[in-house]
């Protein structure tokens, strides 16, 4: 039955990124009410009590799902929990947004897609927020309009500023490794610009430049991958945890009639500093500084899509990555991880 009124959302996970999503949903997304929040950590629930406009607070995800007032859940939990939490949300009749990656395991991704097919009236989106970044979207629309002819090559990188405290080492057991954690975004960009073309083969290598602690998890802090797609398309990826200057996420799409470069200067603002040594700009320190607008726009788009479904209409705005897109991103990310570990190409 059609339902009007705001989309009532419950967020699970109030860590590094969850707090940002919660603040967007509570204060910056028209048509959304952040009605509940869930975290097993006392301090995170205290943060929610102090910062958010009176959400109901839960320490247990099952209790959040049992909240009958919620229309949708918003998952910003560890990647290893995403698949089972999406399945539980769909079974509880909730629309679901989940941070990337869908799962670290391809069979788990397939299971989620199978369950989602039973609930076609529920929105299920994975947070590949670059699809909502104004510059990436502008480039996508230009490519779709034929500005660069036929795109056949994507060169894309996700590189984070080095954290001398080794946050990434502590994160390694649940992150899935650099290809599934970072390159998964670049993979989604390549697939998006290639119109969902199927990947056929993956090559990869990597090195540990600084964080020796990653070795025991079979991970690297700098990785390079090459992926072949059907139709003679190619993608070249680079991911790093050790950049000195900041988060430097950039992509280039090369076509038969031109190329598009997205974000090549990772400047924090439009200020240039003129000094004795030369002219410089400061860099975006973190992924959130670079993609703040993208995170907001993806939240707005998800809420519009859910509102449309609740009103009995098909969503008509810009769509985020589907579960099927996210499954392919995991499949390719896993292949890169395997190629890096074995030194051999992986046929997909
Ligand atoms: P985090 O470790 O800082 O936060 C995880 C949160 O989940 C914590 O609040 C923790 O208390 C909570 N949690 C753990 N188990 C839970 C459970 N059973 N039920 C409810 N909450 C539970 O991690 P971070 O960095 O915030 O990452 C979270 C997710 O966001 C990851 O999947 C990561 O891949 C993704 N992410 C995406 C980014 C992007 O660029 N789109 C950037 C950073 C993270």
CSV table of C-alpha atoms and ligand atoms in Angstrom, one decimal:
chain,number,residue,atom,x,y,z
A,1,UNK,CA,0.0,0.0,0.0
A,2,UNK,CA,1.3,3.5,-0.9
A,3,UNK,CA,2.7,5.4,2.1
A,4,UNK,CA,3.4,9.2,2.2
A,5,UNK,CA,5.6,11.1,4.6
A,6,UNK,CA,9.3,11.0,5.4
A,7,UNK,CA,11.5,8.0,5.0
A,8,UNK,CA,12.3,6.8,8.5
A,9,UNK,CA,15.8,5.4,8.7
A,10,UNK,CA,17.8,3.4,11.3
A,11,UNK,CA,21.6,3.5,11.0
A,12,UNK,CA,23.8,0.6,12.1
A,13,UNK,CA,27.5,1.4,12.7
A,14,UNK,CA,28.6,4.7,14.1
A,15,UNK,CA,32.4,4.5,13.6
A,16,UNK,CA,34.7,6.5,11.4
A,17,UNK,CA,32.3,6.8,8.5
A,18,UNK,CA,29.0,6.0,10.2
A,19,UNK,CA,29.0,9.3,12.3
A,20,UNK,CA,29.3,11.2,9.0
A,21,UNK,CA,26.4,9.4,7.4
A,22,UNK,CA,24.4,9.8,10.5
A,23,UNK,CA,24.9,13.5,10.5
A,24,UNK,CA,24.0,13.8,6.9
A,25,UNK,CA,20.8,11.7,7.3
A,26,UNK,CA,19.8,13.7,10.4
A,27,UNK,CA,20.4,17.2,9.2
A,28,UNK,CA,21.0,17.4,5.4
A,29,UNK,CA,18.7,15.1,3.6
A,30,UNK,CA,15.2,16.4,2.8
A,31,UNK,CA,12.5,13.8,3.3
A,32,UNK,CA,14.6,11.7,5.7
A,33,UNK,CA,14.2,11.2,9.4
A,34,UNK,CA,17.0,9.5,11.2
A,35,UNK,CA,14.7,7.7,13.7
A,36,UNK,CA,17.1,5.2,15.2
A,37,UNK,CA,20.8,4.3,15.5
A,38,UNK,CA,22.5,1.1,16.5
A,39,UNK,CA,26.0,0.4,17.8
A,40,UNK,CA,27.4,-2.2,20.2
A,41,UNK,CA,29.8,0.4,21.6
A,42,UNK,CA,28.6,2.5,24.5
A,43,UNK,CA,30.6,5.7,23.6
A,44,UNK,CA,29.1,5.6,20.0
A,45,UNK,CA,25.6,5.5,21.4
A,46,UNK,CA,26.5,8.3,23.7
A,47,UNK,CA,27.8,10.3,20.7
A,48,UNK,CA,24.4,9.6,19.0
A,49,UNK,CA,22.5,10.8,22.1
A,50,UNK,CA,24.5,14.0,22.2
A,51,UNK,CA,24.6,14.8,18.5
A,52,UNK,CA,21.6,13.4,16.7
A,53,UNK,CA,18.0,14.6,17.1
A,54,UNK,CA,16.6,12.0,19.6
A,55,UNK,CA,17.0,8.8,17.7
A,56,UNK,CA,15.9,5.6,19.4
A,57,UNK,CA,19.2,3.8,20.4
A,58,UNK,CA,19.9,0.1,20.1
A,59,UNK,CA,23.0,-1.9,21.0
A,60,UNK,CA,21.8,-4.9,19.0
A,61,UNK,CA,21.1,-5.0,15.3
A,62,UNK,CA,18.2,-7.5,15.7
A,63,UNK,CA,16.4,-4.9,17.9
A,64,UNK,CA,16.9,-2.2,15.3
A,65,UNK,CA,15.3,-4.4,12.7
A,66,UNK,CA,12.4,-5.1,15.0
A,67,UNK,CA,11.6,-1.4,15.1
A,68,UNK,CA,8.4,-1.4,13.2
A,69,UNK,CA,8.5,2.3,12.5
A,70,UNK,CA,11.6,2.1,10.3
A,71,UNK,CA,11.2,2.1,6.5
A,72,UNK,CA,15.0,1.6,5.8
A,73,UNK,CA,18.2,0.7,7.4
A,74,UNK,CA,21.6,2.2,6.6
A,75,UNK,CA,24.6,0.0,7.2
A,76,UNK,CA,28.1,1.4,8.0
A,77,UNK,CA,29.3,-1.7,9.8
A,78,UNK,CA,32.5,-3.8,9.2
A,79,UNK,CA,32.6,-5.2,5.7
A,80,UNK,CA,32.5,-8.8,7.0
A,81,UNK,CA,29.0,-8.2,8.3
A,82,UNK,CA,27.4,-6.6,5.3
A,83,UNK,CA,25.9,-9.6,3.5
A,84,UNK,CA,24.2,-11.2,6.5
A,85,UNK,CA,22.9,-7.8,7.7
A,86,UNK,CA,21.5,-6.9,4.2
A,87,UNK,CA,19.7,-10.3,4.1
A,88,UNK,CA,18.2,-9.7,7.6
A,89,UNK,CA,17.1,-6.2,6.7
A,90,UNK,CA,15.3,-7.4,3.5
A,91,UNK,CA,13.7,-10.2,5.4
A,92,UNK,CA,12.5,-7.6,8.0
A,93,UNK,CA,10.8,-5.7,5.1
A,94,UNK,CA,13.3,-2.7,5.2
A,95,UNK,CA,14.8,-0.9,2.2
A,96,UNK,CA,18.6,-1.0,2.7
A,97,UNK,CA,21.6,1.1,1.9
A,98,UNK,CA,24.9,-0.6,2.7
A,99,UNK,CA,28.5,0.7,2.5
A,100,UNK,CA,30.9,-1.0,0.1
A,101,UNK,CA,31.9,-3.7,-0.4
A,102,UNK,CA,28.8,-5.9,-0.5
A,103,UNK,CA,30.8,-8.8,0.8
A,104,UNK,CA,34.4,-10.1,0.8
A,105,UNK,CA,33.1,-13.4,-0.6
A,106,UNK,CA,31.6,-13.9,-4.0
A,107,UNK,CA,29.3,-16.8,-2.9
A,108,UNK,CA,27.9,-14.5,-0.1
A,109,UNK,CA,27.2,-11.8,-2.7
A,110,UNK,CA,25.3,-14.3,-4.8
A,111,UNK,CA,23.3,-15.3,-1.8
A,112,UNK,CA,22.3,-11.7,-1.1
A,113,UNK,CA,21.2,-11.2,-4.8
A,114,UNK,CA,19.2,-14.4,-4.5
A,115,UNK,CA,17.3,-13.1,-1.4
A,116,UNK,CA,16.9,-9.6,-2.9
A,117,UNK,CA,15.1,-11.2,-5.9
A,118,UNK,CA,12.4,-12.3,-3.4
A,119,UNK,CA,11.8,-8.6,-2.4
A,120,UNK,CA,11.8,-6.6,-5.7
A,121,UNK,CA,9.7,-3.8,-4.1
A,122,UNK,CA,12.6,-3.0,-1.7
A,123,UNK,CA,15.4,-0.7,-2.6
A,124,UNK,CA,18.9,-2.2,-2.0
A,125,UNK,CA,21.9,0.0,-2.9
A,126,UNK,CA,25.6,-0.3,-2.2
A,127,UNK,CA,27.6,2.9,-1.4
A,128,UNK,CA,29.9,3.4,-4.4
A,129,UNK,CA,29.7,7.1,-3.8
A,130,UNK,CA,31.9,8.2,-6.7
A,131,UNK,CA,28.8,7.7,-8.8
A,132,UNK,CA,27.4,10.7,-7.0
A,133,UNK,CA,30.5,12.9,-6.9
A,134,UNK,CA,29.8,16.0,-9.1
A,135,UNK,CA,33.1,15.7,-11.1
A,136,UNK,CA,32.8,11.9,-11.7
A,137,UNK,CA,29.1,12.4,-12.7
A,138,UNK,CA,29.9,15.2,-15.1
A,139,UNK,CA,32.6,13.1,-16.7
A,140,UNK,CA,30.2,10.1,-16.9
A,141,UNK,CA,27.5,12.3,-18.7
A,142,UNK,CA,30.1,13.7,-21.1
A,143,UNK,CA,31.3,10.1,-21.9
A,144,UNK,CA,27.7,9.0,-22.3
A,145,UNK,CA,27.1,11.9,-24.7
A,146,UNK,CA,30.0,10.7,-26.9
A,147,UNK,CA,32.5,13.5,-26.1
A,148,UNK,CA,35.5,11.2,-26.1
A,149,UNK,CA,34.3,8.6,-28.6
A,150,UNK,CA,34.3,5.0,-27.4
A,151,UNK,CA,35.9,4.8,-24.0
A,152,UNK,CA,38.3,1.8,-24.0
A,153,UNK,CA,40.7,2.6,-21.1
A,154,UNK,CA,40.3,3.6,-17.5
A,155,UNK,CA,43.3,4.5,-15.3
A,156,UNK,CA,42.1,5.0,-11.8
A,157,UNK,CA,43.7,5.2,-8.3
A,158,UNK,CA,42.6,5.3,-4.7
A,159,UNK,CA,45.5,6.4,-2.5
A,160,UNK,CA,45.2,7.4,1.1
A,161,UNK,CA,47.5,9.5,3.2
A,162,UNK,CA,49.9,7.4,5.3
A,163,UNK,CA,48.8,6.9,8.9
A,164,UNK,CA,52.0,6.3,10.9
A,165,UNK,CA,49.9,4.7,13.7
A,166,UNK,CA,49.1,1.9,11.4
A,167,UNK,CA,45.3,2.1,11.4
A,168,UNK,CA,45.2,0.0,8.3
A,169,UNK,CA,47.1,-2.8,9.9
A,170,UNK,CA,44.4,-3.1,12.7
A,171,UNK,CA,41.7,-2.8,10.0
A,172,UNK,CA,43.4,-5.5,7.8
A,173,UNK,CA,41.6,-8.6,9.3
A,174,UNK,CA,38.1,-7.3,8.3
A,175,UNK,CA,38.9,-5.0,5.3
A,176,UNK,CA,39.5,-7.8,2.7
A,177,UNK,CA,42.8,-6.3,1.7
A,178,UNK,CA,43.8,-3.3,-0.4
A,179,UNK,CA,42.1,-4.4,-3.6
A,180,UNK,CA,38.7,-5.2,-2.0
A,181,UNK,CA,38.8,-2.2,0.3
A,182,UNK,CA,40.2,0.6,-2.0
A,183,UNK,CA,40.4,-0.6,-5.6
A,184,UNK,CA,36.8,-1.8,-5.4
A,185,UNK,CA,35.9,1.9,-6.0
A,186,UNK,CA,38.0,2.1,-9.1
A,187,UNK,CA,36.6,-1.2,-10.4
A,188,UNK,CA,33.1,0.2,-10.0
A,189,UNK,CA,34.2,3.4,-11.8
A,190,UNK,CA,35.6,1.3,-14.7
A,191,UNK,CA,32.5,-0.9,-15.0
A,192,UNK,CA,30.3,2.2,-14.8
A,193,UNK,CA,32.1,4.0,-17.7
A,194,UNK,CA,32.3,0.7,-19.7
A,195,UNK,CA,28.5,0.3,-19.4
A,196,UNK,CA,28.7,-2.8,-17.2
A,197,UNK,CA,31.1,-4.7,-19.5
A,198,UNK,CA,32.2,-8.1,-18.1
A,199,UNK,CA,35.8,-8.5,-16.8
A,200,UNK,CA,37.7,-11.4,-18.4
A,201,UNK,CA,41.2,-11.4,-16.8
A,202,UNK,CA,43.0,-9.8,-13.9
A,203,UNK,CA,46.8,-9.3,-13.3
A,204,UNK,CA,48.2,-7.7,-10.1
A,205,UNK,CA,51.2,-7.1,-8.0
A,206,UNK,CA,52.0,-5.2,-4.9
A,207,UNK,CA,54.6,-4.2,-2.3
A,208,UNK,CA,54.9,-3.3,1.4
A,209,UNK,CA,56.5,0.1,1.4
A,210,UNK,CA,56.0,0.9,5.1
A,211,UNK,CA,53.5,-1.3,7.0
A,212,UNK,CA,55.2,-4.7,7.6
A,213,UNK,CA,52.4,-5.7,9.9
A,214,UNK,CA,50.2,-6.3,6.8
A,215,UNK,CA,52.3,-9.2,5.7
A,216,UNK,CA,50.7,-11.7,8.1
A,217,UNK,CA,47.3,-10.9,6.6
A,218,UNK,CA,48.6,-11.4,3.0
A,219,UNK,CA,48.0,-7.8,2.3
A,220,UNK,CA,50.2,-5.0,0.8
A,221,UNK,CA,50.2,-1.2,1.3
A,222,UNK,CA,50.7,-0.5,-2.4
A,223,UNK,CA,49.0,-2.5,-5.1
A,224,UNK,CA,48.7,-2.3,-8.9
A,225,UNK,CA,46.2,-4.2,-11.1
A,226,UNK,CA,45.4,-4.5,-14.7
A,227,UNK,CA,41.9,-5.9,-15.7
A,228,UNK,CA,40.8,-6.8,-19.2
A,229,UNK,CA,37.1,-6.4,-20.0
A,230,UNK,CA,35.2,-7.8,-22.9
A,231,UNK,CA,35.3,-5.7,-26.1
A,232,UNK,CA,39.0,-4.9,-25.8
A,233,UNK,CA,38.6,-2.5,-22.9
A,234,UNK,CA,41.3,-2.2,-20.3
A,235,UNK,CA,41.6,-0.8,-16.8
A,236,UNK,CA,44.8,0.0,-14.9
A,237,UNK,CA,44.4,0.5,-11.1
A,238,UNK,CA,46.7,1.7,-8.3
A,239,UNK,CA,45.9,1.7,-4.6
A,240,UNK,CA,48.1,3.0,-1.8
A,241,UNK,CA,47.9,3.4,2.0
A,242,UNK,CA,51.2,5.4,2.1
A,243,UNK,CA,50.9,8.7,0.3
A,244,UNK,CA,52.8,11.5,2.0
A,245,UNK,CA,50.5,14.3,0.8
A,246,UNK,CA,46.9,13.2,1.4
A,247,UNK,CA,44.1,11.3,-0.2
A,248,UNK,CA,44.8,11.5,-3.9
A,249,UNK,CA,41.9,9.8,-5.7
A,250,UNK,CA,41.9,10.4,-9.4
A,251,UNK,CA,40.7,8.7,-12.6
A,252,UNK,CA,41.3,9.1,-16.4
A,253,UNK,CA,38.9,7.7,-19.0
A,254,UNK,CA,40.5,7.4,-22.5
A,255,UNK,CA,38.4,7.1,-25.6
A,256,UNK,CA,38.9,6.9,-29.3
A,257,UNK,CA,38.1,10.6,-29.6
A,258,UNK,CA,39.6,12.2,-26.5
A,259,UNK,CA,40.1,11.7,-22.7
A,260,UNK,CA,38.6,12.9,-19.5
A,261,UNK,CA,40.7,13.4,-16.4
A,262,UNK,CA,38.9,13.5,-13.0
A,263,UNK,CA,40.5,15.0,-9.9
A,264,UNK,CA,44.1,15.1,-11.1
A,265,UNK,CA,45.0,17.8,-8.7
A,266,UNK,CA,43.9,16.7,-5.2
A,267,UNK,CA,43.7,20.2,-3.9
A,268,UNK,CA,41.8,20.8,-0.7
A,269,UNK,CA,40.5,24.3,-1.8
A,270,UNK,CA,41.0,26.8,-4.5
A,271,UNK,CA,43.7,28.6,-2.5
A,272,UNK,CA,47.2,28.7,-3.8
A,273,UNK,CA,50.1,29.5,-1.4
A,274,UNK,CA,52.8,31.7,-3.0
A,275,UNK,CA,56.1,31.5,-1.1
A,276,UNK,CA,59.9,31.5,-1.6
A,277,UNK,CA,60.0,27.9,-2.7
A,278,UNK,CA,57.2,28.2,-5.3
A,279,UNK,CA,53.4,28.0,-5.5
A,280,UNK,CA,51.5,25.1,-3.9
A,281,UNK,CA,48.0,24.0,-2.8
A,282,UNK,CA,47.2,22.0,0.2
A,283,UNK,CA,45.8,18.4,-0.5
A,284,UNK,CA,42.6,16.7,0.7
A,285,UNK,CA,43.7,14.9,3.8
A,286,UNK,CA,41.1,12.1,3.8
A,287,UNK,CA,38.6,10.4,1.6
A,288,UNK,CA,35.8,12.2,3.4
A,289,UNK,CA,37.3,15.6,2.6
A,290,UNK,CA,37.5,14.6,-1.0
A,291,UNK,CA,34.0,13.0,-1.2
A,292,UNK,CA,31.9,14.9,1.3
A,293,UNK,CA,29.5,16.1,-1.5
A,294,UNK,CA,29.3,12.6,-3.0
A,295,UNK,CA,28.3,11.0,0.4
A,296,UNK,CA,25.5,13.6,0.8
A,297,UNK,CA,24.2,13.2,-2.8
A,298,UNK,CA,24.1,9.4,-2.5
A,299,UNK,CA,22.0,9.8,0.7
A,300,UNK,CA,19.7,12.2,-1.0
A,301,UNK,CA,19.3,9.9,-4.0
A,302,UNK,CA,18.7,6.8,-1.9
A,303,UNK,CA,16.0,8.6,0.1
A,304,UNK,CA,14.3,9.9,-3.1
A,305,UNK,CA,14.3,6.3,-4.5
A,306,UNK,CA,12.8,4.9,-1.3
A,307,UNK,CA,10.2,7.7,-1.1
A,308,UNK,CA,9.2,6.9,-4.7
A,309,UNK,CA,8.9,3.1,-4.0
A,310,UNK,CA,6.8,3.9,-0.8
A,311,UNK,CA,4.5,6.0,-2.9
A,312,UNK,CA,4.1,3.1,-5.4
A,313,UNK,CA,6.3,4.7,-8.1
A,314,UNK,CA,9.5,3.5,-9.8
A,315,UNK,CA,12.6,5.5,-8.7
A,316,UNK,CA,13.4,8.1,-11.4
A,317,UNK,CA,16.6,9.8,-10.2
A,318,UNK,CA,20.2,8.9,-10.6
A,319,UNK,CA,20.7,5.4,-9.5
A,320,UNK,CA,23.4,4.1,-7.2
A,321,UNK,CA,25.3,0.9,-7.6
A,322,UNK,CA,23.0,-2.2,-7.6
A,323,UNK,CA,23.7,-5.4,-5.7
A,324,UNK,CA,24.7,-6.9,-9.1
A,325,UNK,CA,27.2,-4.1,-9.7
A,326,UNK,CA,28.6,-4.7,-6.2
A,327,UNK,CA,28.9,-8.5,-6.8
A,328,UNK,CA,31.0,-7.8,-9.9
A,329,UNK,CA,33.2,-5.4,-8.0
A,330,UNK,CA,33.9,-8.0,-5.4
A,331,UNK,CA,34.5,-10.7,-8.0
A,332,UNK,CA,37.1,-8.5,-9.7
A,333,UNK,CA,38.6,-7.3,-6.4
A,334,UNK,CA,39.0,-10.9,-5.3
A,335,UNK,CA,40.7,-11.8,-8.6
A,336,UNK,CA,43.2,-9.0,-8.1
A,337,UNK,CA,43.9,-10.2,-4.6
A,338,UNK,CA,44.5,-13.7,-5.9
A,339,UNK,CA,46.6,-12.6,-8.8
A,340,UNK,CA,48.8,-10.5,-6.4
A,341,UNK,CA,49.3,-13.4,-4.1
A,342,UNK,CA,50.0,-16.0,-6.8
A,343,UNK,CA,51.9,-13.8,-9.3
A,344,UNK,CA,49.7,-15.4,-12.0
A,345,UNK,CA,46.8,-13.9,-14.1
A,346,UNK,CA,43.3,-14.9,-13.0
A,347,UNK,CA,40.7,-15.7,-15.7
A,348,UNK,CA,37.3,-14.4,-14.7
B,1,LIG,P1,34.6,1.5,11.9
B,1,LIG,O1,35.3,0.3,12.4
B,1,LIG,O2,35.1,2.8,12.3
B,1,LIG,O3,33.1,1.4,12.2
B,1,LIG,C1,32.3,0.2,12.2
B,1,LIG,C2,31.1,0.5,13.1
B,1,LIG,O4,30.3,-0.7,13.1
B,1,LIG,C3,31.4,0.8,14.6
B,1,LIG,O5,30.5,1.8,15.0
B,1,LIG,C4,31.0,-0.5,15.3
B,1,LIG,O6,30.7,-0.3,16.6
B,1,LIG,C5,29.9,-0.9,14.5
B,1,LIG,N1,29.5,-2.3,14.6
B,1,LIG,C6,30.3,-3.4,14.7
B,1,LIG,N2,29.5,-4.6,14.8
B,1,LIG,C7,28.2,-4.2,14.7
B,1,LIG,C8,27.0,-4.8,14.7
B,1,LIG,N3,26.9,-6.2,14.8
B,1,LIG,N4,25.8,-4.1,14.6
B,1,LIG,C9,25.9,-2.8,14.5
B,1,LIG,N5,27.0,-2.1,14.5
B,1,LIG,C10,28.2,-2.8,14.6
B,1,LIG,O7,34.7,1.3,10.3
B,1,LIG,P2,34.5,2.4,9.2
B,1,LIG,O8,35.8,2.9,8.7
B,1,LIG,O9,33.4,3.4,9.6
B,1,LIG,O10,33.9,1.5,8.0
B,1,LIG,C11,32.6,1.0,8.0
B,1,LIG,C12,32.3,0.5,6.6
B,1,LIG,O11,32.3,1.6,5.7
B,1,LIG,C13,33.2,-0.5,6.0
B,1,LIG,O12,32.5,-1.5,5.3
B,1,LIG,C14,34.1,0.2,5.0
B,1,LIG,O13,34.5,-0.6,3.9
B,1,LIG,C15,33.1,1.3,4.6
B,1,LIG,N6,33.8,2.5,4.2
B,1,LIG,C16,33.5,3.1,3.0
B,1,LIG,C17,34.2,4.2,2.5
B,1,LIG,C18,33.9,4.8,1.2
B,1,LIG,O14,34.8,5.4,0.6
B,1,LIG,N7,32.7,4.6,0.7
B,1,LIG,C19,35.3,4.8,3.3
B,1,LIG,C20,35.5,4.2,4.6
B,1,LIG,C21,34.8,3.1,5.0
